[in-house]
């Protein structure tokens, strides 16, 4: 194992956890941390990874093959077997990267915090919306559709505010080179007006009008 570590790169989380199990079985207790450290691995990290060995074989394989992240696998450990297997299938089908896996789990936690229910139940209707567009969208577009819908469910007030904001902006009939942006998460009422200009000469020509508007 150490030779593999030195020649082939870092051990996967599953390999690191299994190394700790082997060391605990074969070595005196006082030598375990030193032995693991000699392989270039943090003993504390190995101990944190031990629970992963109790997960389903499919999840351990996905972690070993870098299909899911270490953080995702640790999050799985706190879920029911049904929920984590459902999410594993979803992540695999949509090829979600580690950041999207993290965001999706965060959305699910917010939603289940508001309405206690199995994670799988959250996706009733949501996945149907994604499937309805399956023939028209590629996998990245389907995952974007799913993430957008989960954001709407987990942040209903900001979603409503966003929709109302967009309706108000549409009524202004702004030119194509002008856009308006709200503050992050509507924390403040202030707005940002953005005007795209072709070059510096156009800026000089329009600057007087812009100054007049805001004087």
PDB file of C-alpha atoms in Angstrom:
ATOM      1  CA  UNK A   1       0.000   0.000   0.000  1.00  0.00           C
ATOM      2  CA  UNK A   2       2.777   2.447   0.865  1.00  0.00           C
ATOM      3  CA  UNK A   3       4.618   1.604  -2.358  1.00  0.00           C
ATOM      4  CA  UNK A   4       1.436   2.349  -4.288  1.00  0.00           C
ATOM      5  CA  UNK A   5       1.082   5.595  -2.347  1.00  0.00           C
ATOM      6  CA  UNK A   6       4.601   6.698  -3.230  1.00  0.00           C
ATOM      7  CA  UNK A   7       4.554   5.619  -6.889  1.00  0.00           C
ATOM      8  CA  UNK A   8       0.972   6.171  -8.016  1.00  0.00           C
ATOM      9  CA  UNK A   9      -0.165   9.210  -6.053  1.00  0.00           C
ATOM     10  CA  UNK A  10      -2.463   9.797  -3.109  1.00  0.00           C
ATOM     11  CA  UNK A  11      -4.619   6.993  -1.777  1.00  0.00           C
ATOM     12  CA  UNK A  12      -8.341   7.274  -2.354  1.00  0.00           C
ATOM     13  CA  UNK A  13     -10.447   7.867   0.792  1.00  0.00           C
ATOM     14  CA  UNK A  14     -11.532   4.210   0.797  1.00  0.00           C
ATOM     15  CA  UNK A  15      -7.923   3.014   0.537  1.00  0.00           C
ATOM     16  CA  UNK A  16      -6.909   5.354   3.361  1.00  0.00           C
ATOM     17  CA  UNK A  17      -9.690   4.057   5.588  1.00  0.00           C
ATOM     18  CA  UNK A  18      -8.795   0.451   4.829  1.00  0.00           C
ATOM     19  CA  UNK A  19      -5.150   1.185   5.580  1.00  0.00           C
ATOM     20  CA  UNK A  20      -6.147   2.312   9.066  1.00  0.00           C
ATOM     21  CA  UNK A  21      -8.128  -0.887   9.589  1.00  0.00           C
ATOM     22  CA  UNK A  22      -5.108  -2.979   8.561  1.00  0.00           C
ATOM     23  CA  UNK A  23      -2.790  -0.989  10.826  1.00  0.00           C
ATOM     24  CA  UNK A  24      -5.156  -1.291  13.792  1.00  0.00           C
ATOM     25  CA  UNK A  25      -5.234  -5.054  13.237  1.00  0.00           C
ATOM     26  CA  UNK A  26      -1.562  -5.732  12.543  1.00  0.00           C
ATOM     27  CA  UNK A  27       0.390  -3.105  14.528  1.00  0.00           C
ATOM     28  CA  UNK A  28       0.760  -2.149  18.184  1.00  0.00           C
ATOM     29  CA  UNK A  29      -1.536   0.766  18.994  1.00  0.00           C
ATOM     30  CA  UNK A  30       1.346   3.158  19.664  1.00  0.00           C
ATOM     31  CA  UNK A  31       2.851   2.532  16.199  1.00  0.00           C
ATOM     32  CA  UNK A  32      -0.278   3.082  14.112  1.00  0.00           C
ATOM     33  CA  UNK A  33      -0.114   6.878  13.728  1.00  0.00           C
ATOM     34  CA  UNK A  34       3.605   6.845  12.887  1.00  0.00           C
ATOM     35  CA  UNK A  35       3.126   4.136  10.278  1.00  0.00           C
ATOM     36  CA  UNK A  36       0.245   5.976   8.597  1.00  0.00           C
ATOM     37  CA  UNK A  37       2.178   9.239   8.683  1.00  0.00           C
ATOM     38  CA  UNK A  38       5.090   7.510   6.931  1.00  0.00           C
ATOM     39  CA  UNK A  39       2.730   6.830   4.031  1.00  0.00           C
ATOM     40  CA  UNK A  40       2.099  10.555   3.720  1.00  0.00           C
ATOM     41  CA  UNK A  41      -1.410  10.382   5.191  1.00  0.00           C
ATOM     42  CA  UNK A  42      -2.867  12.356   8.077  1.00  0.00           C
ATOM     43  CA  UNK A  43      -3.940   9.853  10.793  1.00  0.00           C
ATOM     44  CA  UNK A  44      -6.781  12.136  11.900  1.00  0.00           C
ATOM     45  CA  UNK A  45      -8.158  12.109   8.346  1.00  0.00           C
ATOM     46  CA  UNK A  46      -8.014   8.309   8.262  1.00  0.00           C
ATOM     47  CA  UNK A  47     -10.054   8.112  11.453  1.00  0.00           C
ATOM     48  CA  UNK A  48     -12.618  10.538  10.031  1.00  0.00           C
ATOM     49  CA  UNK A  49     -12.952   8.318   6.946  1.00  0.00           C
ATOM     50  CA  UNK A  50     -13.539   5.057   8.820  1.00  0.00           C
ATOM     51  CA  UNK A  51     -17.376   5.336   8.754  1.00  0.00           C
ATOM     52  CA  UNK A  52     -17.233   5.259   4.948  1.00  0.00           C
ATOM     53  CA  UNK A  53     -16.401   1.566   5.087  1.00  0.00           C
ATOM     54  CA  UNK A  54     -19.915   0.934   6.437  1.00  0.00           C
ATOM     55  CA  UNK A  55     -21.570   2.448   3.358  1.00  0.00           C
ATOM     56  CA  UNK A  56     -23.026   0.329   0.568  1.00  0.00           C
ATOM     57  CA  UNK A  57     -20.613  -1.302  -1.874  1.00  0.00           C
ATOM     58  CA  UNK A  58     -21.928   0.831  -4.755  1.00  0.00           C
ATOM     59  CA  UNK A  59     -21.161   4.021  -2.841  1.00  0.00           C
ATOM     60  CA  UNK A  60     -17.693   2.821  -1.826  1.00  0.00           C
ATOM     61  CA  UNK A  61     -16.958   1.991  -5.454  1.00  0.00           C
ATOM     62  CA  UNK A  62     -18.181   5.418  -6.613  1.00  0.00           C
ATOM     63  CA  UNK A  63     -15.949   7.118  -4.054  1.00  0.00           C
ATOM     64  CA  UNK A  64     -12.947   4.982  -4.984  1.00  0.00           C
ATOM     65  CA  UNK A  65     -13.494   5.766  -8.684  1.00  0.00           C
ATOM     66  CA  UNK A  66     -13.875   9.503  -7.983  1.00  0.00           C
ATOM     67  CA  UNK A  67     -17.506   9.599  -9.113  1.00  0.00           C
ATOM     68  CA  UNK A  68     -18.501  11.235  -5.815  1.00  0.00           C
ATOM     69  CA  UNK A  69     -16.389  13.376  -3.521  1.00  0.00           C
ATOM     70  CA  UNK A  70     -15.172  12.541  -0.039  1.00  0.00           C
ATOM     71  CA  UNK A  71     -17.452  15.290   1.304  1.00  0.00           C
ATOM     72  CA  UNK A  72     -20.440  13.796  -0.511  1.00  0.00           C
ATOM     73  CA  UNK A  73     -19.705  10.338   0.878  1.00  0.00           C
ATOM     74  CA  UNK A  74     -19.461  11.708   4.419  1.00  0.00           C
ATOM     75  CA  UNK A  75     -22.775  13.504   3.896  1.00  0.00           C
ATOM     76  CA  UNK A  76     -24.272  10.211   2.704  1.00  0.00           C
ATOM     77  CA  UNK A  77     -23.363   8.572   5.998  1.00  0.00           C
ATOM     78  CA  UNK A  78     -25.926  10.709   7.859  1.00  0.00           C
ATOM     79  CA  UNK A  79     -28.740   9.793   5.424  1.00  0.00           C
ATOM     80  CA  UNK A  80     -30.993   6.782   5.180  1.00  0.00           C
ATOM     81  CA  UNK A  81     -29.832   3.994   2.828  1.00  0.00           C
ATOM     82  CA  UNK A  82     -32.737   4.780   0.502  1.00  0.00           C
ATOM     83  CA  UNK A  83     -31.853   8.464   0.253  1.00  0.00           C
ATOM     84  CA  UNK A  84     -28.143   7.994  -0.359  1.00  0.00           C
ATOM     85  CA  UNK A  85     -28.680   5.305  -3.006  1.00  0.00           C
ATOM     86  CA  UNK A  86     -31.236   7.536  -4.717  1.00  0.00           C
ATOM     87  CA  UNK A  87     -28.777  10.456  -4.761  1.00  0.00           C
ATOM     88  CA  UNK A  88     -25.941   8.240  -5.994  1.00  0.00           C
ATOM     89  CA  UNK A  89     -28.071   7.161  -8.965  1.00  0.00           C
ATOM     90  CA  UNK A  90     -28.999  10.793  -9.619  1.00  0.00           C
ATOM     91  CA  UNK A  91     -25.400  12.032  -9.446  1.00  0.00           C
ATOM     92  CA  UNK A  92     -24.271   9.238 -11.760  1.00  0.00           C
ATOM     93  CA  UNK A  93     -27.071   9.718 -14.292  1.00  0.00           C
ATOM     94  CA  UNK A  94     -26.549  13.479 -14.540  1.00  0.00           C
ATOM     95  CA  UNK A  95     -22.739  13.348 -14.171  1.00  0.00           C
ATOM     96  CA  UNK A  96     -22.850  16.057 -11.501  1.00  0.00           C
ATOM     97  CA  UNK A  97     -19.470  17.431 -10.501  1.00  0.00           C
ATOM     98  CA  UNK A  98     -18.410  17.691  -6.870  1.00  0.00           C
ATOM     99  CA  UNK A  99     -19.571  21.309  -6.476  1.00  0.00           C
ATOM    100  CA  UNK A 100     -23.037  20.515  -7.833  1.00  0.00           C
ATOM    101  CA  UNK A 101     -23.246  17.442  -5.591  1.00  0.00           C
ATOM    102  CA  UNK A 102     -22.545  19.672  -2.601  1.00  0.00           C
ATOM    103  CA  UNK A 103     -25.084  22.307  -3.669  1.00  0.00           C
ATOM    104  CA  UNK A 104     -27.785  19.736  -4.358  1.00  0.00           C
ATOM    105  CA  UNK A 105     -27.333  18.173  -0.921  1.00  0.00           C
ATOM    106  CA  UNK A 106     -27.484  21.646   0.663  1.00  0.00           C
ATOM    107  CA  UNK A 107     -30.739  22.379  -1.196  1.00  0.00           C
ATOM    108  CA  UNK A 108     -32.181  19.057  -0.006  1.00  0.00           C
ATOM    109  CA  UNK A 109     -31.256  19.802   3.602  1.00  0.00           C
ATOM    110  CA  UNK A 110     -32.953  23.189   3.466  1.00  0.00           C
ATOM    111  CA  UNK A 111     -36.103  21.717   1.921  1.00  0.00           C
ATOM    112  CA  UNK A 112     -36.329  18.779   4.330  1.00  0.00           C
ATOM    113  CA  UNK A 113     -35.706  21.198   7.199  1.00  0.00           C
ATOM    114  CA  UNK A 114     -38.786  23.164   6.174  1.00  0.00           C
ATOM    115  CA  UNK A 115     -40.876  20.072   5.395  1.00  0.00           C
ATOM    116  CA  UNK A 116     -39.500  16.891   7.021  1.00  0.00           C
ATOM    117  CA  UNK A 117     -39.616  14.145   4.432  1.00  0.00           C
ATOM    118  CA  UNK A 118     -37.363  11.599   2.730  1.00  0.00           C
ATOM    119  CA  UNK A 119     -35.016  13.240   0.230  1.00  0.00           C
ATOM    120  CA  UNK A 120     -36.396  11.095  -2.574  1.00  0.00           C
ATOM    121  CA  UNK A 121     -39.857  12.641  -2.032  1.00  0.00           C
ATOM    122  CA  UNK A 122     -38.472  16.103  -2.812  1.00  0.00           C
ATOM    123  CA  UNK A 123     -37.951  15.048  -6.400  1.00  0.00           C
ATOM    124  CA  UNK A 124     -41.543  13.983  -7.021  1.00  0.00           C
ATOM    125  CA  UNK A 125     -42.580  16.169  -9.919  1.00  0.00           C
ATOM    126  CA  UNK A 126     -39.162  17.840 -10.171  1.00  0.00           C
ATOM    127  CA  UNK A 127     -37.583  14.938 -12.038  1.00  0.00           C
ATOM    128  CA  UNK A 128     -40.686  14.695 -14.204  1.00  0.00           C
ATOM    129  CA  UNK A 129     -40.060  18.262 -15.344  1.00  0.00           C
ATOM    130  CA  UNK A 130     -36.482  17.340 -16.182  1.00  0.00           C
ATOM    131  CA  UNK A 131     -37.541  14.132 -17.961  1.00  0.00           C
ATOM    132  CA  UNK A 132     -40.159  15.982 -20.017  1.00  0.00           C
ATOM    133  CA  UNK A 133     -37.374  18.024 -21.573  1.00  0.00           C
ATOM    134  CA  UNK A 134     -35.013  15.061 -21.961  1.00  0.00           C
ATOM    135  CA  UNK A 135     -35.361  14.855 -25.726  1.00  0.00           C
ATOM    136  CA  UNK A 136     -34.634  18.543 -26.111  1.00  0.00           C
ATOM    137  CA  UNK A 137     -31.831  18.998 -23.587  1.00  0.00           C
ATOM    138  CA  UNK A 138     -28.424  17.444 -23.108  1.00  0.00           C
ATOM    139  CA  UNK A 139     -27.224  16.219 -19.709  1.00  0.00           C
ATOM    140  CA  UNK A 140     -25.669  19.548 -18.574  1.00  0.00           C
ATOM    141  CA  UNK A 141     -28.903  21.352 -19.454  1.00  0.00           C
ATOM    142  CA  UNK A 142     -30.963  18.774 -17.568  1.00  0.00           C
ATOM    143  CA  UNK A 143     -28.772  19.149 -14.491  1.00  0.00           C
ATOM    144  CA  UNK A 144     -29.073  22.940 -14.733  1.00  0.00           C
ATOM    145  CA  UNK A 145     -32.871  22.605 -14.919  1.00  0.00           C
ATOM    146  CA  UNK A 146     -32.849  20.372 -11.852  1.00  0.00           C
ATOM    147  CA  UNK A 147     -30.588  22.692  -9.836  1.00  0.00           C
ATOM    148  CA  UNK A 148     -32.701  25.708 -10.742  1.00  0.00           C
ATOM    149  CA  UNK A 149     -35.889  23.989  -9.606  1.00  0.00           C
ATOM    150  CA  UNK A 150     -34.313  22.863  -6.330  1.00  0.00           C
ATOM    151  CA  UNK A 151     -33.109  26.415  -5.700  1.00  0.00           C
ATOM    152  CA  UNK A 152     -36.672  27.642  -6.211  1.00  0.00           C
ATOM    153  CA  UNK A 153     -37.997  25.089  -3.708  1.00  0.00           C
ATOM    154  CA  UNK A 154     -35.305  25.799  -1.108  1.00  0.00           C
ATOM    155  CA  UNK A 155     -35.422  29.616  -1.474  1.00  0.00           C
ATOM    156  CA  UNK A 156     -39.095  30.445  -2.170  1.00  0.00           C
ATOM    157  CA  UNK A 157     -38.963  34.067  -0.979  1.00  0.00           C
ATOM    158  CA  UNK A 158     -35.890  35.057  -2.982  1.00  0.00           C
ATOM    159  CA  UNK A 159     -37.309  33.194  -5.996  1.00  0.00           C
ATOM    160  CA  UNK A 160     -40.551  35.179  -5.717  1.00  0.00           C
ATOM    161  CA  UNK A 161     -38.576  38.417  -5.366  1.00  0.00           C
ATOM    162  CA  UNK A 162     -36.474  37.504  -8.414  1.00  0.00           C
ATOM    163  CA  UNK A 163     -39.576  36.875 -10.516  1.00  0.00           C
ATOM    164  CA  UNK A 164     -41.158  40.160  -9.435  1.00  0.00           C
ATOM    165  CA  UNK A 165     -37.910  41.999 -10.128  1.00  0.00           C
ATOM    166  CA  UNK A 166     -37.676  40.540 -13.647  1.00  0.00           C
ATOM    167  CA  UNK A 167     -41.291  41.482 -14.376  1.00  0.00           C
ATOM    168  CA  UNK A 168     -40.609  45.066 -13.281  1.00  0.00           C
ATOM    169  CA  UNK A 169     -37.485  45.268 -15.449  1.00  0.00           C
ATOM    170  CA  UNK A 170     -39.356  43.907 -18.482  1.00  0.00           C
ATOM    171  CA  UNK A 171     -41.921  46.694 -18.202  1.00  0.00           C
ATOM    172  CA  UNK A 172     -39.131  49.277 -18.608  1.00  0.00           C
ATOM    173  CA  UNK A 173     -38.338  48.095 -22.159  1.00  0.00           C
ATOM    174  CA  UNK A 174     -34.634  48.778 -21.750  1.00  0.00           C
ATOM    175  CA  UNK A 175     -32.346  48.916 -24.811  1.00  0.00           C
ATOM    176  CA  UNK A 176     -30.438  45.704 -25.550  1.00  0.00           C
ATOM    177  CA  UNK A 177     -27.166  47.204 -24.281  1.00  0.00           C
ATOM    178  CA  UNK A 178     -28.637  48.243 -20.917  1.00  0.00           C
ATOM    179  CA  UNK A 179     -29.272  45.945 -17.968  1.00  0.00           C
ATOM    180  CA  UNK A 180     -30.197  46.345 -14.303  1.00  0.00           C
ATOM    181  CA  UNK A 181     -28.935  44.144 -11.451  1.00  0.00           C
ATOM    182  CA  UNK A 182     -30.197  43.850  -7.891  1.00  0.00           C
ATOM    183  CA  UNK A 183     -28.038  43.406  -4.800  1.00  0.00           C
ATOM    184  CA  UNK A 184     -27.069  39.834  -3.840  1.00  0.00           C
ATOM    185  CA  UNK A 185     -30.105  37.984  -2.431  1.00  0.00           C
ATOM    186  CA  UNK A 186     -31.932  41.346  -2.336  1.00  0.00           C
ATOM    187  CA  UNK A 187     -30.063  42.290   0.830  1.00  0.00           C
ATOM    188  CA  UNK A 188     -30.416  45.958  -0.102  1.00  0.00           C
ATOM    189  CA  UNK A 189     -32.818  47.940  -2.256  1.00  0.00           C
ATOM    190  CA  UNK A 190     -30.062  49.505  -4.341  1.00  0.00           C
ATOM    191  CA  UNK A 191     -29.753  48.657  -8.050  1.00  0.00           C
ATOM    192  CA  UNK A 192     -26.856  48.631 -10.495  1.00  0.00           C
ATOM    193  CA  UNK A 193     -27.356  50.005 -14.017  1.00  0.00           C
ATOM    194  CA  UNK A 194     -25.009  48.497 -16.614  1.00  0.00           C
ATOM    195  CA  UNK A 195     -24.507  50.071 -20.034  1.00  0.00           C
ATOM    196  CA  UNK A 196     -22.423  48.261 -22.651  1.00  0.00           C
ATOM    197  CA  UNK A 197     -20.546  50.513 -25.060  1.00  0.00           C
ATOM    198  CA  UNK A 198     -18.643  49.507 -28.169  1.00  0.00           C
ATOM    199  CA  UNK A 199     -15.430  51.405 -27.433  1.00  0.00           C
ATOM    200  CA  UNK A 200     -13.832  54.353 -25.654  1.00  0.00           C
ATOM    201  CA  UNK A 201     -14.950  56.810 -28.327  1.00  0.00           C
ATOM    202  CA  UNK A 202     -18.569  55.896 -27.735  1.00  0.00           C
ATOM    203  CA  UNK A 203     -18.033  56.395 -24.026  1.00  0.00           C
ATOM    204  CA  UNK A 204     -16.742  59.895 -24.615  1.00  0.00           C
ATOM    205  CA  UNK A 205     -19.733  60.678 -26.861  1.00  0.00           C
ATOM    206  CA  UNK A 206     -22.275  59.386 -24.356  1.00  0.00           C
ATOM    207  CA  UNK A 207     -20.606  60.607 -21.174  1.00  0.00           C
ATOM    208  CA  UNK A 208     -22.277  64.013 -21.238  1.00  0.00           C
ATOM    209  CA  UNK A 209     -25.717  62.433 -21.494  1.00  0.00           C
ATOM    210  CA  UNK A 210     -24.923  59.999 -18.697  1.00  0.00           C
ATOM    211  CA  UNK A 211     -23.694  62.783 -16.426  1.00  0.00           C
ATOM    212  CA  UNK A 212     -26.812  64.817 -17.183  1.00  0.00           C
ATOM    213  CA  UNK A 213     -29.085  61.910 -16.258  1.00  0.00           C
ATOM    214  CA  UNK A 214     -27.517  61.475 -12.831  1.00  0.00           C
ATOM    215  CA  UNK A 215     -26.665  65.088 -11.967  1.00  0.00           C
TER     216      UNK A 215
END
